[in-house]
CSV table of N, CA, C and O in Angstrom, one decimal:
chain,number,residue,atom,x,y,z
A,1222,UNK,N,-60.1,151.8,-107.9
A,1222,UNK,CA,-60.2,150.1,-107.7
A,1222,UNK,C,-61.0,149.4,-108.7
A,1222,UNK,O,-60.8,148.1,-108.2
A,1223,UNK,N,-61.5,150.0,-109.3
A,1223,UNK,CA,-62.0,149.5,-110.7
A,1223,UNK,C,-60.8,148.4,-111.4
A,1223,UNK,O,-61.2,147.2,-111.6
A,1224,UNK,N,-59.5,148.3,-111.3
A,1224,UNK,CA,-58.5,148.2,-112.0
A,1224,UNK,C,-58.3,146.7,-111.1
A,1224,UNK,O,-58.0,145.7,-111.8
A,1225,UNK,N,-58.3,146.9,-109.8
A,1225,UNK,CA,-58.3,145.9,-108.9
A,1225,UNK,C,-59.0,144.6,-109.2
A,1225,UNK,O,-59.0,143.5,-109.1
A,1226,UNK,N,-60.8,144.8,-108.9
A,1226,UNK,CA,-61.8,144.1,-109.2
A,1226,UNK,C,-61.5,143.8,-110.8
A,1226,UNK,O,-61.4,142.4,-110.7
A,1227,UNK,N,-61.4,144.1,-111.7
A,1227,UNK,CA,-61.2,144.1,-112.9
A,1227,UNK,C,-59.9,143.0,-113.2
A,1227,UNK,O,-59.8,141.7,-113.3
A,1228,UNK,N,-58.6,143.1,-112.4
A,1228,UNK,CA,-57.8,142.2,-112.0
A,1228,UNK,C,-58.1,140.5,-111.2
A,1228,UNK,O,-57.7,139.5,-111.5
A,1229,UNK,N,-58.6,141.1,-110.1
A,1229,UNK,CA,-59.3,140.0,-109.7
A,1229,UNK,C,-60.4,139.1,-110.3
A,1229,UNK,O,-60.4,137.5,-110.3
A,1230,UNK,N,-60.9,139.4,-110.8
A,1230,UNK,CA,-61.9,138.4,-112.3
A,1230,UNK,C,-61.2,138.0,-113.2
A,1230,UNK,O,-61.7,136.9,-113.2
A,1231,UNK,N,-60.3,138.4,-113.7
A,1231,UNK,CA,-59.5,137.9,-114.9
A,1231,UNK,C,-58.9,136.5,-114.3
A,1231,UNK,O,-58.7,135.6,-114.7
A,1232,UNK,N,-58.4,137.0,-113.0
A,1232,UNK,CA,-57.4,135.7,-112.4
A,1232,UNK,C,-58.5,134.8,-111.9
A,1232,UNK,O,-57.8,133.6,-112.2
A,1233,UNK,N,-59.6,134.9,-110.9
A,1233,UNK,CA,-60.5,134.0,-111.0
A,1233,UNK,C,-60.6,133.4,-112.2
A,1233,UNK,O,-61.1,132.0,-112.3
A,1234,UNK,N,-60.9,133.6,-113.4
A,1234,UNK,CA,-61.4,133.5,-114.7
A,1234,UNK,C,-60.2,132.7,-115.0
A,1234,UNK,O,-60.5,131.4,-115.9
A,1235,UNK,N,-59.1,133.0,-115.3
A,1235,UNK,CA,-57.7,132.2,-115.7
A,1235,UNK,C,-57.6,130.7,-114.5
A,1235,UNK,O,-57.5,129.5,-115.0
A,1236,UNK,N,-58.0,131.0,-113.4
A,1236,UNK,CA,-57.7,129.8,-112.8
A,1236,UNK,C,-59.1,128.8,-113.0
A,1236,UNK,O,-58.5,127.4,-112.9
A,1237,UNK,N,-60.2,129.0,-113.0
A,1237,UNK,CA,-61.6,128.2,-113.6
A,1237,UNK,C,-60.5,127.7,-115.4
A,1237,UNK,O,-61.0,126.4,-115.4
A,1238,UNK,N,-60.1,128.6,-115.9
A,1238,UNK,CA,-59.4,127.9,-117.4
A,1238,UNK,C,-58.2,127.1,-117.0
A,1238,UNK,O,-58.5,125.5,-117.7
A,1239,UNK,N,-57.7,127.2,-115.8
A,1239,UNK,CA,-56.6,125.9,-115.5
A,1239,UNK,C,-57.3,124.8,-115.0
A,1239,UNK,O,-56.9,123.7,-115.3
A,1240,UNK,N,-58.2,125.0,-114.3
A,1240,UNK,CA,-59.0,123.9,-113.1
A,1240,UNK,C,-59.0,123.0,-114.7
A,1240,UNK,O,-59.7,121.7,-114.5
A,1241,UNK,N,-60.1,123.7,-115.6
A,1241,UNK,CA,-60.5,122.8,-117.3
A,1241,UNK,C,-59.7,122.2,-117.9
A,1241,UNK,O,-59.8,121.1,-118.1
A,1242,UNK,N,-58.2,122.5,-118.0
A,1242,UNK,CA,-57.5,122.0,-118.8
A,1242,UNK,C,-56.9,121.1,-117.4
A,1242,UNK,O,-56.3,119.6,-118.2
A,1243,UNK,N,-56.9,120.7,-116.6
A,1243,UNK,CA,-56.3,120.1,-115.7
A,1243,UNK,C,-57.1,118.9,-115.6
A,1243,UNK,O,-56.9,117.7,-115.4
A,1244,UNK,N,-58.6,119.0,-115.5
A,1244,UNK,CA,-59.8,118.2,-115.5
A,1244,UNK,C,-59.8,117.3,-116.8
A,1244,UNK,O,-59.8,116.3,-117.2
A,1245,UNK,N,-59.4,118.0,-118.2
A,1245,UNK,CA,-59.3,117.7,-119.4
A,1245,UNK,C,-58.0,116.0,-119.7
A,1245,UNK,O,-58.3,115.1,-119.5
A,1246,UNK,N,-57.1,116.6,-118.3
A,1246,UNK,CA,-55.8,115.5,-118.5
A,1246,UNK,C,-56.4,114.6,-117.6
A,1246,UNK,O,-55.9,114.0,-117.1
A,1247,UNK,N,-57.1,114.5,-116.0
A,1247,UNK,CA,-57.0,113.8,-115.3
A,1247,UNK,C,-58.2,113.2,-115.1
A,1247,UNK,O,-58.3,111.6,-114.8
A,1248,UNK,N,-59.2,113.2,-115.8
A,1248,UNK,CA,-60.1,112.4,-115.9
A,1248,UNK,C,-59.9,111.6,-117.1
A,1248,UNK,O,-59.7,111.6,-117.9
A,1249,UNK,N,-60.8,110.6,-117.0
A,1249,UNK,CA,-60.2,109.2,-117.0
A,1249,UNK,C,-61.5,108.9,-118.5
A,1249,UNK,O,-61.8,108.4,-119.7
A,1250,UNK,N,-62.5,109.3,-117.9
A,1250,UNK,CA,-64.2,108.9,-119.7
A,1250,UNK,C,-64.6,110.4,-119.9
A,1250,UNK,O,-64.2,110.9,-119.8
A,1251,UNK,N,-64.8,110.0,-120.9
A,1251,UNK,CA,-65.5,111.1,-121.8
A,1251,UNK,C,-66.4,112.1,-121.4
A,1251,UNK,O,-66.4,113.0,-121.3
A,1252,UNK,N,-67.5,111.4,-120.4
A,1252,UNK,CA,-68.8,112.4,-120.2
A,1252,UNK,C,-67.2,113.2,-119.2
A,1252,UNK,O,-67.9,114.5,-118.9
A,1253,UNK,N,-66.7,112.6,-118.2
A,1253,UNK,CA,-66.2,113.8,-117.4
A,1253,UNK,C,-65.5,114.9,-117.8
A,1253,UNK,O,-65.4,116.3,-117.7
A,1254,UNK,N,-64.5,114.3,-118.9
A,1254,UNK,CA,-63.9,115.5,-119.9
A,1254,UNK,C,-64.5,116.5,-120.4
A,1254,UNK,O,-64.2,117.6,-120.3
A,1255,UNK,N,-65.7,115.7,-120.9
A,1255,UNK,CA,-66.6,117.3,-121.5
A,1255,UNK,C,-67.1,117.7,-120.8
A,1255,UNK,O,-67.2,119.1,-120.5
A,1256,UNK,N,-67.4,117.5,-118.9
A,1256,UNK,CA,-67.9,118.3,-118.4
A,1256,UNK,C,-67.2,119.8,-118.4
A,1256,UNK,O,-67.2,120.2,-117.7
A,1257,UNK,N,-65.9,118.9,-117.6
A,1257,UNK,CA,-64.7,119.7,-117.7
A,1257,UNK,C,-64.2,121.2,-118.7
A,1257,UNK,O,-63.8,121.9,-118.4
A,1258,UNK,N,-64.3,120.3,-119.8
A,1258,UNK,CA,-64.3,121.2,-121.0
A,1258,UNK,C,-64.8,122.6,-121.0
A,1258,UNK,O,-64.9,123.2,-121.6
A,1259,UNK,N,-66.3,122.1,-121.0
A,1259,UNK,CA,-67.6,123.2,-120.8
A,1259,UNK,C,-67.6,124.2,-119.8
A,1259,UNK,O,-67.6,125.3,-119.8
A,1260,UNK,N,-67.8,123.2,-118.8
A,1260,UNK,CA,-68.5,124.1,-117.8
A,1260,UNK,C,-67.7,125.0,-116.8
A,1260,UNK,O,-67.7,126.2,-117.3
A,1261,UNK,N,-66.3,125.0,-116.6
A,1261,UNK,CA,-65.4,125.7,-116.0
A,1261,UNK,C,-64.9,126.5,-117.2
A,1261,UNK,O,-64.6,127.8,-117.0
A,1262,UNK,N,-64.7,126.3,-118.2
A,1262,UNK,CA,-63.9,126.6,-119.5
A,1262,UNK,C,-65.2,128.3,-119.5
A,1262,UNK,O,-64.1,129.1,-119.8
A,1263,UNK,N,-66.0,128.2,-119.8
A,1263,UNK,CA,-67.5,129.0,-120.0
A,1263,UNK,C,-67.1,130.1,-119.1
A,1263,UNK,O,-67.2,131.1,-119.1
A,1264,UNK,N,-67.1,129.6,-117.8
A,1264,UNK,CA,-67.3,130.6,-116.9
A,1264,UNK,C,-66.2,131.1,-116.4
A,1264,UNK,O,-65.7,132.3,-116.2
A,1265,UNK,N,-64.9,130.8,-116.9
A,1265,UNK,CA,-63.4,131.3,-117.1
A,1265,UNK,C,-63.5,132.4,-118.0
A,1265,UNK,O,-63.0,133.9,-117.5
A,1266,UNK,N,-64.0,132.0,-119.3
A,1266,UNK,CA,-64.0,133.3,-120.1
A,1266,UNK,C,-64.7,134.3,-119.5
A,1266,UNK,O,-64.4,135.4,-120.2
A,1267,UNK,N,-66.0,134.0,-119.3
A,1267,UNK,CA,-67.1,135.1,-119.1
A,1267,UNK,C,-66.3,135.8,-117.8
A,1267,UNK,O,-66.2,137.6,-118.3
A,1268,UNK,N,-65.6,135.2,-116.4
A,1268,UNK,CA,-65.3,135.9,-115.7
A,1268,UNK,C,-63.9,136.9,-116.2
A,1268,UNK,O,-64.2,137.9,-115.9
A,1269,UNK,N,-63.1,136.5,-117.2
A,1269,UNK,CA,-62.1,137.1,-117.6
A,1269,UNK,C,-62.6,138.1,-118.6
A,1269,UNK,O,-61.8,139.1,-119.2
A,1270,UNK,N,-63.4,138.0,-119.4
A,1270,UNK,CA,-64.0,139.2,-120.5
A,1270,UNK,C,-65.1,140.5,-119.7
A,1270,UNK,O,-64.6,141.4,-120.0
A,1271,UNK,N,-65.2,140.0,-118.4
A,1271,UNK,CA,-66.1,140.8,-117.3
A,1271,UNK,C,-64.3,141.6,-116.7
A,1271,UNK,O,-64.7,142.8,-116.5
A,1272,UNK,N,-63.8,141.3,-116.4
A,1272,UNK,CA,-62.5,141.7,-116.1
A,1272,UNK,C,-61.6,142.6,-116.6
A,1272,UNK,O,-61.6,143.7,-116.1
A,1273,UNK,N,-61.5,142.2,-118.0
A,1273,UNK,CA,-60.7,143.1,-119.4
A,1273,UNK,C,-62.3,144.6,-119.6
A,1273,UNK,O,-61.8,145.5,-119.3
A,1274,UNK,N,-63.4,144.2,-119.3
A,1274,UNK,CA,-64.6,145.5,-119.4
A,1274,UNK,C,-64.1,145.9,-118.5
A,1274,UNK,O,-64.6,147.5,-118.1
A,1275,UNK,N,-64.0,145.5,-117.2
A,1275,UNK,CA,-64.0,146.4,-116.1
A,1275,UNK,C,-63.1,147.5,-115.7
A,1275,UNK,O,-62.7,148.1,-115.3
A,1276,UNK,N,-61.6,146.8,-116.0
A,1276,UNK,CA,-60.4,147.7,-116.0
A,1276,UNK,C,-60.3,148.2,-117.1
A,1276,UNK,O,-59.7,148.9,-116.6
A,1277,UNK,N,-61.1,148.2,-118.3
A,1277,UNK,CA,-60.2,148.7,-119.2
A,1277,UNK,C,-61.9,150.0,-119.1
A,1277,UNK,O,-61.3,151.3,-119.9
A,1278,UNK,N,-62.3,150.0,-118.6
A,1278,UNK,CA,-63.7,151.1,-118.7
A,1278,UNK,C,-63.8,151.8,-119.9
A,1278,UNK,O,-64.5,152.8,-120.2
A,1279,UNK,N,-64.4,151.0,-121.3
A,1279,UNK,CA,-64.8,151.1,-122.5
A,1279,UNK,C,-66.0,150.7,-122.4
A,1279,UNK,O,-65.9,149.3,-122.6
A,1280,UNK,N,-66.9,151.3,-123.3
A,1280,UNK,CA,-68.2,150.7,-123.6
A,1280,UNK,C,-67.8,149.9,-125.4
A,1280,UNK,O,-68.5,149.2,-125.1
A,1281,UNK,N,-66.9,150.1,-125.8
A,1281,UNK,CA,-66.0,149.8,-127.0
A,1281,UNK,C,-65.9,148.8,-127.2
A,1281,UNK,O,-66.2,147.4,-127.6
A,1282,UNK,N,-65.0,148.5,-125.7
A,1282,UNK,CA,-64.2,147.1,-125.1
A,1282,UNK,C,-65.5,146.1,-125.1
A,1282,UNK,O,-65.5,144.9,-125.2
A,1283,UNK,N,-66.3,146.4,-124.2
A,1283,UNK,CA,-67.1,145.6,-123.9
A,1283,UNK,C,-68.1,145.1,-125.0
A,1283,UNK,O,-68.7,144.2,-125.1
A,1284,UNK,N,-68.4,146.0,-125.7
A,1284,UNK,CA,-69.0,145.9,-127.1
A,1284,UNK,C,-68.6,145.1,-127.8
A,1284,UNK,O,-69.0,144.2,-128.3
A,1285,UNK,N,-67.2,144.5,-127.3
A,1285,UNK,CA,-66.1,143.4,-128.9
A,1285,UNK,C,-66.4,142.5,-127.7
A,1285,UNK,O,-66.5,141.7,-129.0
A,1286,UNK,N,-66.4,142.6,-126.6
A,1286,UNK,CA,-66.7,140.9,-125.5
A,1286,UNK,C,-67.9,140.5,-125.7
A,1286,UNK,O,-67.7,139.7,-125.9
A,1287,UNK,N,-68.9,141.0,-125.6
A,1287,UNK,CA,-70.2,140.5,-125.4
A,1287,UNK,C,-70.8,139.5,-126.1
A,1287,UNK,O,-70.8,138.3,-126.5
A,1288,UNK,N,-70.0,139.8,-127.9
A,1288,UNK,CA,-70.3,138.8,-129.2
A,1288,UNK,C,-69.3,137.4,-128.7
A,1288,UNK,O,-69.4,136.5,-129.0
A,1289,UNK,N,-68.0,137.3,-128.3
A,1289,UNK,CA,-67.2,136.5,-127.8
A,1289,UNK,C,-67.8,136.0,-126.7
A,1289,UNK,O,-67.5,134.8,-127.3
A,1290,UNK,N,-68.0,136.3,-125.9
A,1290,UNK,CA,-68.9,135.5,-125.2
A,1290,UNK,C,-70.0,134.5,-125.7
A,1290,UNK,O,-70.3,133.8,-125.2
A,1291,UNK,N,-70.9,135.9,-126.2
A,1291,UNK,CA,-72.0,134.7,-126.5
A,1291,UNK,C,-71.9,133.6,-127.2
A,1291,UNK,O,-72.4,132.8,-127.8
A,1292,UNK,N,-70.8,133.9,-129.1
A,1292,UNK,CA,-70.6,133.2,-129.4
A,1292,UNK,C,-70.1,131.8,-128.4
A,1292,UNK,O,-70.8,130.5,-129.1
A,1293,UNK,N,-69.2,131.9,-127.4
A,1293,UNK,CA,-68.6,130.7,-126.8
A,1293,UNK,C,-69.5,129.9,-126.5
A,1293,UNK,O,-69.8,129.0,-126.0
A,1294,UNK,N,-71.0,130.5,-125.6
A,1294,UNK,CA,-71.8,130.3,-124.8
A,1294,UNK,C,-72.8,129.0,-125.9
A,1294,UNK,O,-73.0,128.4,-125.3
A,1295,UNK,N,-72.9,129.8,-127.4
A,1295,UNK,CA,-73.3,128.5,-128.3
A,1295,UNK,C,-72.4,128.0,-128.8
A,1295,UNK,O,-73.3,126.4,-128.7
A,1296,UNK,N,-71.6,127.8,-128.7
A,1296,UNK,CA,-70.4,126.9,-129.4
A,1296,UNK,C,-70.0,125.7,-128.3
A,1296,UNK,O,-70.0,124.5,-128.6
A,1297,UNK,N,-69.7,125.8,-127.5
A,1297,UNK,CA,-69.1,125.0,-126.4
A,1297,UNK,C,-70.2,123.7,-126.3
A,1297,UNK,O,-69.7,122.9,-125.9
A,1298,UNK,N,-71.3,124.1,-125.6
A,1298,UNK,CA,-72.1,123.2,-125.4
A,1298,UNK,C,-73.1,122.1,-126.9
A,1298,UNK,O,-72.6,120.8,-126.7
A,1299,UNK,N,-72.5,122.9,-128.1
A,1299,UNK,CA,-72.8,122.4,-129.2
A,1299,UNK,C,-71.3,121.1,-129.8
A,1299,UNK,O,-71.9,120.0,-130.1
A,1300,UNK,N,-70.6,121.6,-128.9
A,1300,UNK,CA,-69.0,120.9,-129.7
A,1300,UNK,C,-69.3,119.7,-128.6
A,1300,UNK,O,-68.9,118.4,-129.0
A,1301,UNK,N,-69.2,119.7,-127.5
A,1301,UNK,CA,-69.0,118.8,-126.4
A,1301,UNK,C,-70.5,117.5,-126.9
A,1301,UNK,O,-70.1,116.6,-126.6
A,1302,UNK,N,-70.9,118.5,-127.3
A,1302,UNK,CA,-72.5,117.3,-128.1
A,1302,UNK,C,-71.7,116.5,-128.7
A,1302,UNK,O,-72.4,115.4,-128.6
A,1303,UNK,N,-71.4,117.2,-129.8
A,1303,UNK,CA,-70.3,116.5,-131.3
A,1303,UNK,C,-70.3,115.3,-130.3
A,1303,UNK,O,-69.9,114.1,-131.0
A,1304,UNK,N,-68.7,115.8,-129.7
A,1304,UNK,CA,-67.6,114.8,-129.2
A,1304,UNK,C,-68.5,113.3,-128.7
A,1304,UNK,O,-67.9,112.8,-128.8
A,1305,UNK,N,-69.3,114.5,-128.0
A,1305,UNK,CA,-70.0,113.2,-126.8
A,1305,UNK,C,-70.9,111.9,-127.6
A,1305,UNK,O,-70.7,111.0,-127.4
A,1306,UNK,N,-71.2,112.9,-128.7
A,1306,UNK,CA,-71.7,111.4,-129.7
A,1306,UNK,C,-71.4,110.4,-130.5
A,1306,UNK,O,-71.3,109.3,-130.7
A,1307,UNK,N,-69.7,111.3,-130.5
A,1307,UNK,CA,-69.2,110.5,-131.6
A,1307,UNK,C,-68.3,109.4,-130.8
A,1307,UNK,O,-68.2,108.3,-131.2
A,1308,UNK,N,-67.9,109.6,-129.5
A,1308,UNK,CA,-67.4,109.0,-128.4
A,1308,UNK,C,-68.5,107.9,-128.4
A,1308,UNK,O,-68.4,106.6,-127.9
A,1309,UNK,N,-69.7,108.0,-128.0
A,1309,UNK,CA,-70.9,106.9,-128.2
A,1309,UNK,C,-71.0,106.1,-129.3
A,1309,UNK,O,-70.5,104.9,-129.2
A,1310,UNK,N,-70.6,106.4,-130.1
A,1310,UNK,CA,-70.6,105.7,-131.8
A,1310,UNK,C,-69.2,105.0,-131.9
A,1310,UNK,O,-69.6,103.7,-131.9
A,1311,UNK,N,-68.2,105.5,-131.0
A,1311,UNK,CA,-67.0,104.5,-131.5
A,1311,UNK,C,-66.9,103.5,-130.0
A,1311,UNK,O,-66.2,103.2,-130.0
A,1312,UNK,N,-67.9,103.4,-129.1
A,1312,UNK,CA,-67.6,102.3,-128.1
A,1312,UNK,C,-66.8,103.3,-127.4
A,1312,UNK,O,-66.0,102.5,-126.3
A,1313,UNK,N,-66.7,104.5,-126.8
A,1313,UNK,CA,-65.5,104.7,-125.8
A,1313,UNK,C,-66.3,105.3,-124.6
A,1313,UNK,O,-65.6,105.6,-123.5
A,1314,UNK,N,-67.6,105.5,-124.5
A,1314,UNK,CA,-68.1,105.5,-123.4
A,1314,UNK,C,-68.8,104.5,-122.5
A,1314,UNK,O,-69.2,102.9,-123.4
A,1315,UNK,N,-68.4,103.9,-121.3
A,1315,UNK,CA,-68.9,102.5,-120.6
A,1315,UNK,C,-70.4,103.0,-120.4
A,1315,UNK,O,-70.7,103.6,-119.7
A,1316,UNK,N,-71.3,102.2,-121.6
A,1316,UNK,CA,-72.6,101.8,-120.9
A,1316,UNK,C,-73.4,101.6,-119.7
A,1316,UNK,O,-74.6,101.9,-119.4
A,1317,UNK,N,-72.2,101.0,-119.0
A,1317,UNK,CA,-72.7,100.5,-117.8
A,1317,UNK,C,-72.5,101.6,-116.8
A,1317,UNK,O,-74.0,101.5,-115.8
A,1318,UNK,N,-72.5,102.7,-117.1
A,1318,UNK,CA,-72.3,104.0,-115.7
A,1318,UNK,C,-73.7,104.8,-116.4
A,1318,UNK,O,-73.7,105.9,-116.0
A,1319,UNK,N,-74.4,104.6,-117.7
A,1319,UNK,CA,-74.9,105.6,-117.8
A,1319,UNK,C,-76.4,105.4,-117.0
A,1319,UNK,O,-77.1,104.1,-117.5
A,1320,UNK,N,-76.9,106.3,-116.8
A,1320,UNK,CA,-78.3,105.8,-115.8
A,1320,UNK,C,-79.4,105.9,-117.1
A,1320,UNK,O,-80.5,104.6,-116.8
A,1321,UNK,N,-79.3,106.6,-118.2
A,1321,UNK,CA,-80.8,106.4,-118.8
A,1321,UNK,C,-79.6,106.3,-120.3
A,1321,UNK,O,-78.8,107.5,-120.5
A,1322,UNK,N,-80.0,105.5,-121.3
A,1322,UNK,CA,-79.5,105.4,-122.5
A,1322,UNK,C,-80.3,105.9,-123.7
A,1322,UNK,O,-81.0,105.1,-124.1
A,1323,UNK,N,-80.2,106.9,-124.1
A,1323,UNK,CA,-81.5,107.6,-124.8
A,1323,UNK,C,-80.9,107.3,-126.1
A,1323,UNK,O,-81.8,107.3,-127.4
A,1324,UNK,N,-79.8,107.1,-126.4
A,1324,UNK,CA,-79.2,106.4,-128.1
A,1324,UNK,C,-79.4,105.0,-128.2
A,1324,UNK,O,-79.5,104.3,-129.2
A,1325,UNK,N,-79.9,104.3,-127.4
A,1325,UNK,CA,-80.0,102.8,-127.5
A,1325,UNK,C,-81.3,102.5,-128.1
A,1325,UNK,O,-82.4,102.8,-127.7
């Protein structure tokens, strides 16, 4: 039964990662692409890691996956912030669509 739960979690995570990739290709502006690159991608990775840990039923595997998830949780928002900041500096963000422009 745990293997089926692990499979469902991994499949749900893979689908979220797929939607993130589609969002990167389909969205037009940088903020929308950054949202697609961070939100579903992180949740997809967490679900895949949880699915692997449940399916393999090993504390060693879970202990190996926890730092991977934590590093991704720390790095993805920082990378998105840096990409957004550079896009703002290069003029790739339409300033008319910003509700509050804190960098102005």
